[in-house]
Structures are given as structure tokens and as C-alpha cells.
mmCIF file of C-alpha atoms in Angstrom:
data_model
loop_
_atom_site.group_PDB
_atom_site.id
_atom_site.type_symbol
_atom_site.label_atom_id
_atom_site.label_comp_id
_atom_site.label_asym_id
_atom_site.label_seq_id
_atom_site.Cartn_x
_atom_site.Cartn_y
_atom_site.Cartn_z
ATOM 1 C CA MET A 266 9.235 88.352 23.122
ATOM 2 C CA ALA A 267 10.292 84.762 23.450
ATOM 3 C CA CYS A 268 12.727 83.605 20.801
ATOM 4 C CA ASP A 269 14.009 80.216 19.722
ATOM 5 C CA ALA A 270 17.083 78.928 18.065
ATOM 6 C CA GLN A 271 16.813 79.034 14.284
ATOM 7 C CA VAL A 272 13.966 76.817 13.034
ATOM 8 C CA PRO A 273 15.191 73.996 10.760
ATOM 9 C CA LYS A 274 14.080 73.897 7.111
ATOM 10 C CA LYS A 275 10.775 72.261 6.262
ATOM 11 C CA ALA A 276 10.905 68.853 4.737
ATOM 12 C CA ALA A 277 10.287 68.515 1.021
ATOM 13 C CA ALA A 278 7.202 66.465 1.802
ATOM 14 C CA LEU A 279 5.452 69.664 2.877
ATOM 15 C CA ALA A 280 4.912 70.523 -0.802
ATOM 16 C CA LEU A 281 1.777 68.376 -0.843
ATOM 17 C CA LEU A 282 -1.581 70.033 -0.459
ATOM 18 C CA ALA A 283 -4.989 68.811 0.561
ATOM 19 C CA ALA A 284 -8.412 69.232 -0.910
ATOM 20 C CA ALA A 285 -10.046 72.663 -0.832
ATOM 21 C CA GLY A 286 -6.686 74.319 -1.170
ATOM 22 C CA VAL A 287 -5.579 73.808 2.427
ATOM 23 C CA ALA A 288 -1.824 73.425 2.200
ATOM 24 C CA LEU A 289 0.224 70.982 4.197
ATOM 25 C CA THR A 290 2.248 72.710 6.864
ATOM 26 C CA CYS A 291 4.037 71.726 10.013
ATOM 27 C CA ILE A 292 5.161 72.929 13.371
ATOM 28 C CA PRO A 293 8.938 73.391 13.415
ATOM 29 C CA THR A 294 11.019 70.672 14.952
ATOM 30 C CA ALA A 295 12.382 71.167 18.412
ATOM 31 C CA ALA A 296 15.144 73.705 18.721
ATOM 32 C CA LYS A 297 18.544 72.104 19.062
ATOM 33 C CA GLY A 298 19.706 74.534 21.705
ATOM 34 C CA PRO A 299 18.018 75.888 24.823
ATOM 35 C CA THR A 300 14.910 78.003 24.324
ATOM 36 C CA TYR A 301 15.648 81.691 24.735
ATOM 37 C CA ARG A 302 13.350 84.204 26.362
ATOM 38 C CA GLN A 303 14.178 87.869 26.531
ATOM 39 C CA PRO A 304 14.389 89.436 29.992
ATOM 40 C CA ALA A 305 11.215 90.791 31.529
ATOM 41 C CA GLY A 306 10.334 94.125 30.008
ATOM 42 C CA ALA A 307 12.338 93.541 26.830
ATOM 43 C CA ALA A 308 9.193 92.922 24.787
ATOM 44 C CA THR A 309 6.886 95.554 26.284
ATOM 45 C CA GLY A 310 5.092 98.035 24.097
ATOM 46 C CA VAL A 311 4.364 97.521 20.398
ATOM 47 C CA ARG A 312 6.828 95.887 18.039
ATOM 48 C CA ALA A 313 6.346 94.987 14.388
ATOM 49 C CA VAL A 314 8.423 93.840 11.461
ATOM 50 C CA THR A 315 10.124 96.699 9.621
ATOM 51 C CA ASP A 316 11.046 95.045 6.333
ATOM 52 C CA PRO A 317 10.767 97.342 3.294
ATOM 53 C CA GLY A 318 7.214 97.621 2.052
ATOM 54 C CA THR A 319 5.634 96.559 5.340
ATOM 55 C CA PRO A 320 2.372 98.480 5.834
ATOM 56 C CA GLN A 321 1.701 100.489 8.948
ATOM 57 C CA LEU A 322 -0.138 98.775 11.736
ATOM 58 C CA PRO A 323 -3.872 99.474 11.777
ATOM 59 C CA GLY A 324 -5.156 102.294 13.893
ATOM 60 C CA GLY A 325 -7.661 101.989 16.692
ATOM 61 C CA LEU A 326 -5.997 99.081 18.475
ATOM 62 C CA SER A 327 -7.045 99.352 22.104
ATOM 63 C CA ALA A 328 -6.392 95.834 23.430
ATOM 64 C CA LEU A 329 -4.137 95.531 26.459
ATOM 65 C CA SER A 330 -2.173 92.836 24.639
ATOM 66 C CA TRP A 331 -2.187 91.295 21.170
ATOM 67 C CA MET A 332 -0.067 89.233 18.784
ATOM 68 C CA VAL A 333 0.141 88.396 15.073
ATOM 69 C CA ALA A 334 2.065 85.226 14.174
ATOM 70 C CA ASP A 335 2.605 82.937 11.212
ATOM 71 C CA ALA A 336 1.160 79.553 12.161
ATOM 72 C CA GLU A 337 3.497 77.621 9.879
ATOM 73 C CA THR A 338 6.866 79.181 10.648
ATOM 74 C CA GLY A 339 6.138 80.436 14.142
ATOM 75 C CA ALA A 340 7.423 83.898 13.176
ATOM 76 C CA VAL A 341 5.890 86.725 15.198
ATOM 77 C CA LEU A 342 5.089 89.628 12.875
ATOM 78 C CA ALA A 343 3.867 92.094 15.470
ATOM 79 C CA ALA A 344 2.854 92.198 19.103
ATOM 80 C CA LYS A 345 1.928 94.438 21.983
ATOM 81 C CA ASP A 346 3.032 93.315 25.448
ATOM 82 C CA PRO A 347 2.805 89.646 24.385
ATOM 83 C CA HIS A 348 3.858 88.303 27.797
ATOM 84 C CA ARG A 349 1.553 90.503 29.858
ATOM 85 C CA LYS A 350 -0.291 88.221 32.241
ATOM 86 C CA LEU A 351 -4.024 88.698 31.937
ATOM 87 C CA ALA A 352 -7.184 86.750 32.658
ATOM 88 C CA PRO A 353 -7.822 84.598 29.553
ATOM 89 C CA ALA A 354 -11.532 83.772 29.902
ATOM 90 C CA SER A 355 -12.643 80.934 27.625
ATOM 91 C CA THR A 356 -9.643 81.167 25.318
ATOM 92 C CA LEU A 357 -8.031 78.956 27.981
ATOM 93 C CA LYS A 358 -10.250 76.180 26.664
ATOM 94 C CA THR A 359 -7.695 75.796 23.867
ATOM 95 C CA LEU A 360 -5.211 74.498 26.436
ATOM 96 C CA PHE A 361 -7.927 72.310 27.935
ATOM 97 C CA ALA A 362 -8.542 70.762 24.522
ATOM 98 C CA VAL A 363 -4.847 70.275 23.756
ATOM 99 C CA THR A 364 -4.550 68.441 27.084
ATOM 100 C CA VAL A 365 -7.744 66.359 27.168
ATOM 101 C CA LEU A 366 -8.989 65.890 23.602
ATOM 102 C CA PRO A 367 -6.599 62.988 22.802
ATOM 103 C CA LYS A 368 -7.774 60.986 25.796
ATOM 104 C CA PHE A 369 -11.206 59.778 24.690
ATOM 105 C CA ARG A 370 -12.715 58.397 21.509
ATOM 106 C CA SER A 371 -15.283 60.734 19.989
ATOM 107 C CA SER A 372 -17.856 57.937 19.936
ATOM 108 C CA ALA A 373 -17.495 57.186 23.656
ATOM 109 C CA VAL A 374 -20.638 57.854 25.693
ATOM 110 C CA ARG A 375 -20.913 59.500 29.111
ATOM 111 C CA GLN A 376 -24.015 59.403 31.272
ATOM 112 C CA VAL A 377 -23.829 62.684 33.175
ATOM 113 C CA SER A 378 -24.072 62.588 36.948
ATOM 114 C CA SER A 379 -24.704 65.371 39.413
ATOM 115 C CA ALA A 380 -21.053 65.142 40.443
ATOM 116 C CA ASP A 381 -20.004 65.820 36.842
ATOM 117 C CA LEU A 382 -21.805 69.161 36.898
ATOM 118 C CA ALA A 383 -20.861 70.200 40.426
ATOM 119 C CA GLY A 384 -19.048 73.491 40.619
ATOM 120 C CA VAL A 385 -20.138 75.057 37.335
ATOM 121 C CA GLY A 386 -19.682 78.754 38.062
ATOM 122 C CA ALA A 387 -22.623 81.093 38.469
ATOM 123 C CA GLY A 388 -23.351 82.909 35.226
ATOM 124 C CA SER A 389 -21.221 80.507 33.192
ATOM 125 C CA SER A 390 -21.825 80.007 29.511
ATOM 126 C CA VAL A 391 -23.372 76.558 29.114
ATOM 127 C CA VAL A 392 -24.555 74.363 26.278
ATOM 128 C CA GLY A 393 -27.388 72.842 28.340
ATOM 129 C CA ILE A 394 -26.127 69.457 29.521
ATOM 130 C CA GLN A 395 -28.685 67.620 31.626
ATOM 131 C CA GLN A 396 -28.016 65.309 34.546
ATOM 132 C CA GLY A 397 -28.832 61.673 33.766
ATOM 133 C CA ARG A 398 -28.631 62.121 30.006
ATOM 134 C CA ARG A 399 -26.103 60.322 27.802
ATOM 135 C CA TYR A 400 -23.780 62.300 25.504
ATOM 136 C CA THR A 401 -21.057 61.269 23.125
ATOM 137 C CA VAL A 402 -17.626 62.774 23.582
ATOM 138 C CA ALA A 403 -18.113 64.469 20.197
ATOM 139 C CA ASP A 404 -21.273 66.116 21.575
ATOM 140 C CA LEU A 405 -19.312 67.374 24.564
ATOM 141 C CA TRP A 406 -16.524 68.847 22.433
ATOM 142 C CA ARG A 407 -19.054 70.617 20.219
ATOM 143 C CA GLY A 408 -20.494 72.050 23.408
ATOM 144 C CA VAL A 409 -17.037 73.261 24.421
ATOM 145 C CA PHE A 410 -16.002 74.779 21.095
ATOM 146 C CA LEU A 411 -19.276 76.157 19.762
ATOM 147 C CA ARG A 412 -21.130 77.263 22.882
ATOM 148 C CA SER A 413 -18.091 77.598 25.158
ATOM 149 C CA GLY A 414 -20.023 75.367 27.522
ATOM 150 C CA ASN A 415 -18.479 75.258 30.968
ATOM 151 C CA ASP A 416 -20.873 72.423 31.732
ATOM 152 C CA ALA A 417 -19.282 70.378 28.930
ATOM 153 C CA VAL A 418 -15.805 71.182 30.262
ATOM 154 C CA HIS A 419 -16.833 69.940 33.701
ATOM 155 C CA VAL A 420 -18.078 66.634 32.305
ATOM 156 C CA LEU A 421 -14.906 66.052 30.259
ATOM 157 C CA ALA A 422 -12.744 67.014 33.222
ATOM 158 C CA ALA A 423 -14.630 64.514 35.383
ATOM 159 C CA MET A 424 -13.849 61.852 32.777
ATOM 160 C CA ASN A 425 -10.211 62.950 32.910
ATOM 161 C CA GLY A 426 -9.787 62.345 36.631
ATOM 162 C CA GLY A 427 -11.384 65.413 38.113
ATOM 163 C CA TRP A 428 -11.231 69.197 38.107
ATOM 164 C CA GLN A 429 -8.011 69.716 40.036
ATOM 165 C CA ALA A 430 -6.206 66.854 38.301
ATOM 166 C CA THR A 431 -7.118 68.367 34.941
ATOM 167 C CA ALA A 432 -5.908 71.806 36.031
ATOM 168 C CA ARG A 433 -2.577 70.322 37.081
ATOM 169 C CA GLU A 434 -2.238 68.439 33.809
ATOM 170 C CA MET A 435 -3.042 71.585 31.839
ATOM 171 C CA GLN A 436 -0.324 73.391 33.770
ATOM 172 C CA GLN A 437 2.156 70.677 32.864
ATOM 173 C CA THR A 438 1.083 70.791 29.230
ATOM 174 C CA ALA A 439 1.572 74.557 29.127
ATOM 175 C CA ARG A 440 5.119 74.227 30.406
ATOM 176 C CA LYS A 441 5.800 71.408 27.982
ATOM 177 C CA LEU A 442 4.746 73.712 25.148
ATOM 178 C CA GLY A 443 7.090 76.445 26.367
ATOM 179 C CA ALA A 444 4.248 78.606 27.694
ATOM 180 C CA HIS A 445 5.507 80.145 30.932
ATOM 181 C CA ASP A 446 3.009 82.977 31.453
ATOM 182 C CA THR A 447 0.037 80.703 32.188
ATOM 183 C CA THR A 448 -1.267 79.696 35.601
ATOM 184 C CA VAL A 449 -4.270 77.367 35.491
ATOM 185 C CA LYS A 450 -6.807 77.427 38.299
ATOM 186 C CA SER A 451 -10.099 76.740 36.505
ATOM 187 C CA PRO A 452 -9.891 74.597 33.336
ATOM 188 C CA ASP A 453 -12.913 76.287 31.743
ATOM 189 C CA GLY A 454 -11.393 79.778 31.924
ATOM 190 C CA TYR A 455 -13.841 80.976 34.571
ATOM 191 C CA ASP A 456 -12.362 83.840 36.582
ATOM 192 C CA ALA A 457 -10.360 82.455 39.507
ATOM 193 C CA PRO A 458 -7.773 84.130 41.743
ATOM 194 C CA GLY A 459 -4.324 83.790 40.226
ATOM 195 C CA GLN A 460 -5.473 82.435 36.862
ATOM 196 C CA VAL A 461 -3.630 84.176 34.028
ATOM 197 C CA SER A 462 -2.260 83.623 30.573
ATOM 198 C CA SER A 463 -0.840 85.836 27.826
ATOM 199 C CA ALA A 464 -1.279 86.584 24.141
ATOM 200 C CA TYR A 465 1.940 84.678 23.519
ATOM 201 C CA ASP A 466 0.901 81.545 25.416
ATOM 202 C CA LEU A 467 -2.615 81.467 23.965
ATOM 203 C CA THR A 468 -1.163 81.697 20.469
ATOM 204 C CA VAL A 469 1.084 78.742 21.298
ATOM 205 C CA PHE A 470 -1.916 76.733 22.527
ATOM 206 C CA ALA A 471 -3.941 77.460 19.397
ATOM 207 C CA ARG A 472 -1.009 76.582 17.150
ATOM 208 C CA ALA A 473 -0.516 73.289 18.970
ATOM 209 C CA GLY A 474 -4.243 72.555 18.837
ATOM 210 C CA LEU A 475 -4.470 73.124 15.098
ATOM 211 C CA ALA A 476 -1.902 70.358 14.664
ATOM 212 C CA ASN A 477 -4.757 67.952 15.386
ATOM 213 C CA ASP A 478 -7.508 67.434 12.855
ATOM 214 C CA ASP A 479 -10.188 66.884 15.512
ATOM 215 C CA PHE A 480 -9.328 70.174 17.232
ATOM 216 C CA ALA A 481 -9.297 71.934 13.855
ATOM 217 C CA ARG A 482 -12.673 70.467 12.935
ATOM 218 C CA TYR A 483 -14.354 71.417 16.190
ATOM 219 C CA CYS A 484 -12.942 74.942 16.374
ATOM 220 C CA GLY A 485 -13.862 75.519 12.721
ATOM 221 C CA THR A 486 -17.494 74.389 12.985
ATOM 222 C CA ALA A 487 -19.833 77.359 12.735
ATOM 223 C CA ARG A 488 -23.116 75.560 13.344
ATOM 224 C CA ALA A 489 -24.152 72.130 14.549
ATOM 225 C CA THR A 490 -26.869 70.335 16.483
ATOM 226 C CA PHE A 491 -26.815 69.283 20.124
ATOM 227 C CA PRO A 492 -28.973 66.807 22.085
ATOM 228 C CA GLY A 493 -31.871 68.634 23.673
ATOM 229 C CA THR A 494 -35.245 67.929 25.144
ATOM 230 C CA GLY A 495 -37.311 65.985 22.638
ATOM 231 C CA GLY A 496 -34.579 65.738 20.022
ATOM 232 C CA THR A 497 -31.743 67.963 18.886
ATOM 233 C CA VAL A 498 -31.375 71.732 18.967
ATOM 234 C CA PRO A 499 -29.251 73.972 16.740
ATOM 235 C CA ILE A 500 -26.197 75.628 18.244
ATOM 236 C CA GLU A 501 -24.027 78.359 16.751
ATOM 237 C CA ASN A 502 -20.370 79.109 17.393
ATOM 238 C CA THR A 503 -19.953 82.152 19.632
ATOM 239 C CA ASN A 504 -16.870 83.183 17.611
ATOM 240 C CA ARG A 505 -18.526 85.792 15.408
ATOM 241 C CA LEU A 506 -15.647 85.942 12.926
ATOM 242 C CA LEU A 507 -16.484 82.292 12.191
ATOM 243 C CA SER A 508 -20.271 82.306 12.436
ATOM 244 C CA GLY A 509 -20.741 85.680 10.748
ATOM 245 C CA SER A 510 -23.388 86.873 13.186
ATOM 246 C CA HIS A 511 -24.400 89.749 15.471
ATOM 247 C CA GLY A 512 -23.223 92.397 13.056
ATOM 248 C CA VAL A 513 -19.873 90.744 12.293
ATOM 249 C CA GLY A 514 -19.203 89.326 8.855
ATOM 250 C CA ARG A 515 -17.561 85.932 8.487
ATOM 251 C CA TYR A 516 -13.863 86.644 8.014
ATOM 252 C CA PRO A 517 -12.500 85.470 4.630
ATOM 253 C CA GLY A 518 -10.445 82.320 5.073
ATOM 254 C CA ILE A 519 -11.349 81.933 8.765
ATOM 255 C CA ILE A 520 -10.343 78.642 10.426
ATOM 256 C CA GLY A 521 -11.307 79.227 14.093
ATOM 257 C CA VAL A 522 -10.214 79.248 16.977
ATOM 258 C CA LYS A 523 -11.809 80.466 20.264
ATOM 259 C CA ASN A 524 -13.330 83.524 21.889
ATOM 260 C CA GLY A 525 -14.165 84.352 25.473
ATOM 261 C CA TYR A 526 -15.525 86.876 27.908
ATOM 262 C CA THR A 527 -15.552 87.327 31.673
ATOM 263 C CA SER A 528 -16.022 90.420 33.804
ATOM 264 C CA LYS A 529 -12.320 90.323 34.726
ATOM 265 C CA ALA A 530 -10.859 89.340 31.361
ATOM 266 C CA GLY A 531 -13.091 91.465 29.179
ATOM 267 C CA ASN A 532 -13.370 90.186 25.621
ATOM 268 C CA THR A 533 -10.678 87.795 24.423
ATOM 269 C CA LEU A 534 -10.143 86.085 21.095
ATOM 270 C CA ILE A 535 -7.738 83.795 19.260
ATOM 271 C CA ALA A 536 -8.428 83.810 15.509
ATOM 272 C CA ALA A 537 -6.781 81.767 12.755
ATOM 273 C CA ALA A 538 -7.283 82.418 9.053
ATOM 274 C CA ARG A 539 -5.716 81.187 5.827
ATOM 275 C CA ARG A 540 -5.212 83.074 2.565
ATOM 276 C CA ASN A 541 -2.975 82.517 -0.437
ATOM 277 C CA GLY A 542 -1.094 79.670 1.207
ATOM 278 C CA ARG A 543 -0.430 81.504 4.483
ATOM 279 C CA THR A 544 -2.025 80.827 7.829
ATOM 280 C CA LEU A 545 -1.966 83.541 10.476
ATOM 281 C CA LEU A 546 -2.856 83.478 14.148
ATOM 282 C CA VAL A 547 -4.042 86.623 15.922
ATOM 283 C CA THR A 548 -4.698 86.832 19.651
ATOM 284 C CA VAL A 549 -6.418 89.898 21.141
ATOM 285 C CA LEU A 550 -6.915 90.391 24.876
ATOM 286 C CA ASN A 551 -9.255 92.887 26.518
ATOM 287 C CA PRO A 552 -9.873 95.780 24.097
ATOM 288 C CA GLN A 553 -10.449 98.995 26.008
ATOM 289 C CA ALA A 554 -12.444 100.856 23.353
ATOM 290 C CA GLN A 555 -16.118 100.763 24.158
ATOM 291 C CA VAL A 556 -17.334 99.786 20.700
ATOM 292 C CA ALA A 557 -19.629 96.979 19.643
ATOM 293 C CA ASN A 558 -17.776 93.844 18.562
ATOM 294 C CA GLY A 559 -14.485 95.573 19.309
ATOM 295 C CA VAL A 560 -12.494 92.375 19.826
ATOM 296 C CA TYR A 561 -13.576 91.093 16.400
ATOM 297 C CA LYS A 562 -12.875 94.386 14.671
ATOM 298 C CA GLU A 563 -9.381 94.604 16.147
ATOM 299 C CA ALA A 564 -8.601 90.965 15.358
ATOM 300 C CA GLY A 565 -9.886 91.388 11.817
ATOM 301 C CA SER A 566 -7.778 94.478 11.229
ATOM 302 C CA LEU A 567 -4.676 92.675 12.513
ATOM 303 C CA LEU A 568 -5.369 89.711 10.249
ATOM 304 C CA ASP A 569 -5.788 92.081 7.297
ATOM 305 C CA TRP A 570 -2.472 93.741 8.166
ATOM 306 C CA GLY A 571 -0.732 90.396 8.509
ATOM 307 C CA PHE A 572 -1.911 89.179 5.124
ATOM 308 C CA ARG A 573 -0.685 92.419 3.512
ATOM 309 C CA THR A 574 2.708 91.857 5.079
ATOM 310 C CA GLU A 575 5.164 89.762 3.111
ATOM 311 C CA ASP A 576 6.978 86.861 4.742
ATOM 312 C CA SER A 577 9.488 88.616 6.955
ATOM 313 C CA SER A 578 13.158 87.735 7.114
ATOM 314 C CA HIS A 579 13.388 89.674 10.376
ATOM 315 C CA PRO A 580 10.470 88.704 12.630
ATOM 316 C CA VAL A 581 10.209 90.409 16.001
ATOM 317 C CA GLY A 582 10.080 87.056 17.773
ATOM 318 C CA THR A 583 9.452 83.360 17.366
ATOM 319 C CA LEU A 584 6.986 80.986 18.952
ATOM 320 C CA HIS A 585 8.638 78.208 20.901
ATOM 321 C CA ALA A 586 9.320 75.125 18.843
ATOM 322 C CA VAL A 587 7.202 72.327 20.259
ATOM 323 C CA ARG A 588 9.400 69.906 22.160
ATOM 324 C CA ALA A 589 9.258 66.507 20.539
ATOM 325 C CA ALA A 590 9.709 64.364 23.622
ATOM 326 C CA SER A 591 10.668 64.605 27.247
ATOM 327 C CA HIS A 592 14.203 65.586 26.241
ATOM 328 C CA GLY A 593 13.256 67.406 23.047
ATOM 329 C CA THR A 594 15.151 65.055 20.745
ATOM 330 C CA ALA A 595 12.647 63.145 18.602
ATOM 331 C CA PRO A 596 11.776 64.628 15.200
ATOM 332 C CA LEU A 597 8.323 65.864 14.303
ATOM 333 C CA HIS A 598 6.654 64.458 11.210
ATOM 334 C CA PRO A 599 4.053 66.264 9.107
ATOM 335 C CA VAL A 600 0.613 64.778 8.676
ATOM 336 C CA PRO A 601 -1.712 65.475 5.737
ATOM 337 C CA ALA A 602 -4.294 68.183 6.045
ATOM 338 C CA ARG A 603 -7.735 67.540 4.724
ATOM 339 C CA ALA A 604 -10.723 69.662 3.915
ATOM 340 C CA THR A 605 -13.783 69.003 6.001
ATOM 341 C CA GLY A 606 -17.446 69.431 5.319
ATOM 342 C CA PRO A 607 -20.520 68.982 7.487
ATOM 343 C CA GLU A 608 -19.863 66.595 10.350
ATOM 344 C CA GLY A 609 -22.275 63.709 10.063
ATOM 345 C CA ARG A 610 -25.540 64.951 11.425
ATOM 346 C CA ASP A 611 -24.248 68.478 11.954
ATOM 347 C CA ALA A 612 -25.497 71.295 9.775
ATOM 348 C CA SER A 613 -22.163 73.079 9.873
ATOM 349 C CA PRO A 614 -20.781 74.505 6.630
ATOM 350 C CA ALA A 615 -17.526 73.238 5.194
ATOM 351 C CA SER A 616 -14.621 74.502 7.255
ATOM 352 C CA PHE A 617 -10.925 74.857 6.662
ATOM 353 C CA ALA A 618 -9.392 72.159 8.826
ATOM 354 C CA LEU A 619 -5.772 73.165 9.083
ATOM 355 C CA VAL A 620 -3.421 70.462 10.252
ATOM 356 C CA LEU A 621 -0.072 71.942 11.140
ATOM 357 C CA GLY A 622 1.641 68.626 11.647
ATOM 358 C CA ALA A 623 2.298 66.064 14.314
ATOM 359 C CA GLY A 624 3.865 68.644 16.575
ATOM 360 C CA VAL A 625 1.722 67.749 19.519
ATOM 361 C CA ALA A 626 1.996 64.078 18.685
ATOM 362 C CA GLY A 627 5.695 64.450 19.251
ATOM 363 C CA LEU A 628 5.091 65.584 22.793
ATOM 364 C CA ALA A 629 4.464 62.040 23.979
ATOM 365 C CA THR A 630 6.666 61.142 26.880
ATOM 366 C CA THR A 631 7.285 57.869 28.625
ATOM 367 C CA GLY A 632 6.516 56.709 32.134
ATOM 368 C CA PRO A 633 3.754 57.666 34.555
ATOM 369 C CA GLY A 634 4.707 61.337 34.396
ATOM 370 C CA ALA A 635 3.815 61.744 30.721
ATOM 371 C CA LEU A 636 2.559 65.261 30.080
ATOM 372 C CA LEU A 637 0.642 64.751 26.884
ATOM 373 C CA ALA A 638 -0.432 61.616 25.049
ATOM 374 C CA ARG A 639 0.025 61.245 21.323
ATOM 375 C CA TRP A 640 -2.712 62.698 19.172
ATOM 376 C CA ARG A 641 -4.670 59.732 17.915
ATOM 377 C CA ARG A 642 -5.932 60.146 14.376
ATOM 378 C CA ARG A 643 -9.484 58.858 14.323
ATOM 379 C CA PRO A 644 -12.789 59.786 12.668
ATOM 380 C CA VAL A 645 -15.194 61.997 14.568
ATOM 381 C CA PRO A 646 -18.858 61.081 14.161
ATOM 382 C CA GLY A 647 -20.908 63.000 12.876
ATOM 383 C CA GLY A 648 -24.651 85.848 21.216
ATOM 384 C CA GLY A 649 -24.212 88.268 23.294
ATOM 385 C CA ARG A 650 -21.806 88.442 26.123
ATOM 386 C CA GLY A 651 -21.647 85.811 28.753
ATOM 387 C CA ARG A 652 -21.167 86.675 32.377
ATOM 388 C CA ALA A 653 -18.323 85.498 34.519
ATOM 389 C CA GLY A 654 -16.696 82.499 32.902
ATOM 390 C CA GLY A 655 -18.718 82.875 29.728
ATOM 391 C CA GLY A 656 -17.228 82.416 26.311
ATOM 392 C CA ALA A 657 -19.653 84.448 24.227
ATOM 393 C CA GLY A 658 -17.314 87.408 23.825
#
């Protein structure tokens, strides 16, 4: 389990709260000393906090790897093999969004070319983007987050300088965030030789993403509309804990974040939920039990366990503090959270848009080698399993 130097105290300004009861929180400032990672093998198996009164972990957990963490403090409450390198499927789209989402205004329009859609993997989950049609960037991100559309990822990657350039930039972003288990080969999460991530790294990506209100809004949208032939068509988020579909109830306090499925990765899921002023992140990779909706059941049981667990003074690990700048020296400043409702023309229900703070904003570096631009605060206008590369886990 990766550990950091002690996280500094939160600023008094974090006492503010936003509408709909979503409290203001922040990502911890950069650690003053070097980031510490335990030797390989030191964090294998299952570990959980052992403070007095801590409930037993739920039974029936079959995932190859999983993690429960506090999104605000970065404290890891429990984990199984958190640094085991596994195929991530479409949960890798969280890293894609952290890397690319700040680059383009949501109102910008892209006319899709055949080159934009070249290379979409066979059997990919798609939102139905058509060559020659014009889409706003907001449309494309809804396609990414709700339908796990690999076609939308390809178009955004083309806008970002191309497929390989985006993969390289995602790799740099992962390292900048302190995520060392991830190797990016295909930005959409489609199975590719050598592409891996871990429960730890994916939790880091989701935590960084939720520091941006646009990311939080997209990943928390259950239903929306998308441009289709002859008008718009309804689309539903494939994260069943969020959409409350296919035999899975909507999880109380759910925020997002992203699910996935490929033949190699199995079912994967990062889920964030907020209750009683606490926000938890749970990542579950490749459950082995052959039960319907297993990844959602295991994630839900881990969230339930986490919310029954008091704030621990002895966590089993800590998420890396997000480095504030190229040398990790600039402070991070909290930004206000806000409740969100339906997005413009979308039919999505109100969602909990958690803003963890300007942690990712602080990652801005100078010079041509900058790894991640500052988050730009701006308004955004407003099923079954997939096959290889699909995100409908």
C-alpha cells in the first residue's frame, strides 16, 4: 500500500458547504517529503482498519483486487492487493478525462471525419457517433461517461493530437498523480497488450477527476440525450449503481464514477458515494463469482461497510497527495462545490457534484513539457455487457 507523509490539516475555509448538502472538501496538499511506497508484496492480501468498533468486512468478496478510501482525506480503509496490475477496461477513461477534459470548451464543435473514427476496436461500446456530423464537446463527454463510447474517446483524442500522443500524455499524467502501476496503450481502455492499471491507481484517478466540477457532473449524470438520426435519442449511464437499472438499485448517495468490461479485464468499477458528510471511493476489479451484477453487489457492500466504519486514526494506507506543481511546492486551494440538476437539455436527474478542490488545478506545470493544464472552471451547456473494450460492465 502506498503511503504518504502526514497530510497537512485542512484549511478553515473547508467548513463551508454547498447546496443540496454537498460539503466542501479538498485534496490534501502535496506531501513535504518524498512519497513513500512499501516494497512489492508488502500490501498483498486483504488489509483493513482495526480500530475498536470497526465492523467485519463483508463476505462474498471475490474480486481479484479492490480498495475502499476516503475521498477527502485520502485514507485507505481497506484493500485487497491494491497494486496488483490488471486490465482496467473502461475505468481507464477516468484517466483519459483527467488528462483531456480541461483542453476544450464544452461548447466547442467538432465535425467528425473518418480519420477521427479510425481504429475503434471491434466489439467496442459506442454511443453512435456518425461521420460527417457535428457534435459539441459536451456531447462527446456525455458519450464517454454515460455510454462508455469508444467512438467518442477516439474523436476527443483526435482533437488532442492523436491516439498515441494522448496515450503518452495519459501516461505522464498518471505518473504526475503518483500512479505507478498504470501502463497506457489504448486511451479508451480497450484490451491491448501490456495495458494495465490497479485498484490503487484507478482510485487516484477518480479522486483527481472529482476535483473538477465538469468531471463530477458528467460522471454523475444518469440519463441524458444524444444527437441521433432525426433528432436526439435518450442515453442511460451504464453504471448501474447510478442509473438504478438491470436489477440494481440506485445506491443511496451515489456520485459516480465509471464502470467497464472487457473479456480480459472482466467487470470493473469505480464508485463514489456521499453520506453524512463523508465521501468514499470504492474500486472493484474483476469479481470471480459468477453472479449477476456481481461487481455492483461487491462495490455496494464495500461502500456500506465503509460508511459503517468511523473515521480511522490508523488507516492501512494513504493515497498519494496530488503534487501541486512540477516540483510539488505550490499550495492547493479549495474550490466551492455546488449541487447540480438537469444539464440544459438533458433529462438527467439532479446529481451530487462533488468538488474535492483544486488539486488537479495545482498540477499545472510550466514550459512545453507541462503534464496537465489547469482545470478551467466554465459552464457546461446543457445494459448488458459490452464485448472487448466495452464499458457496460
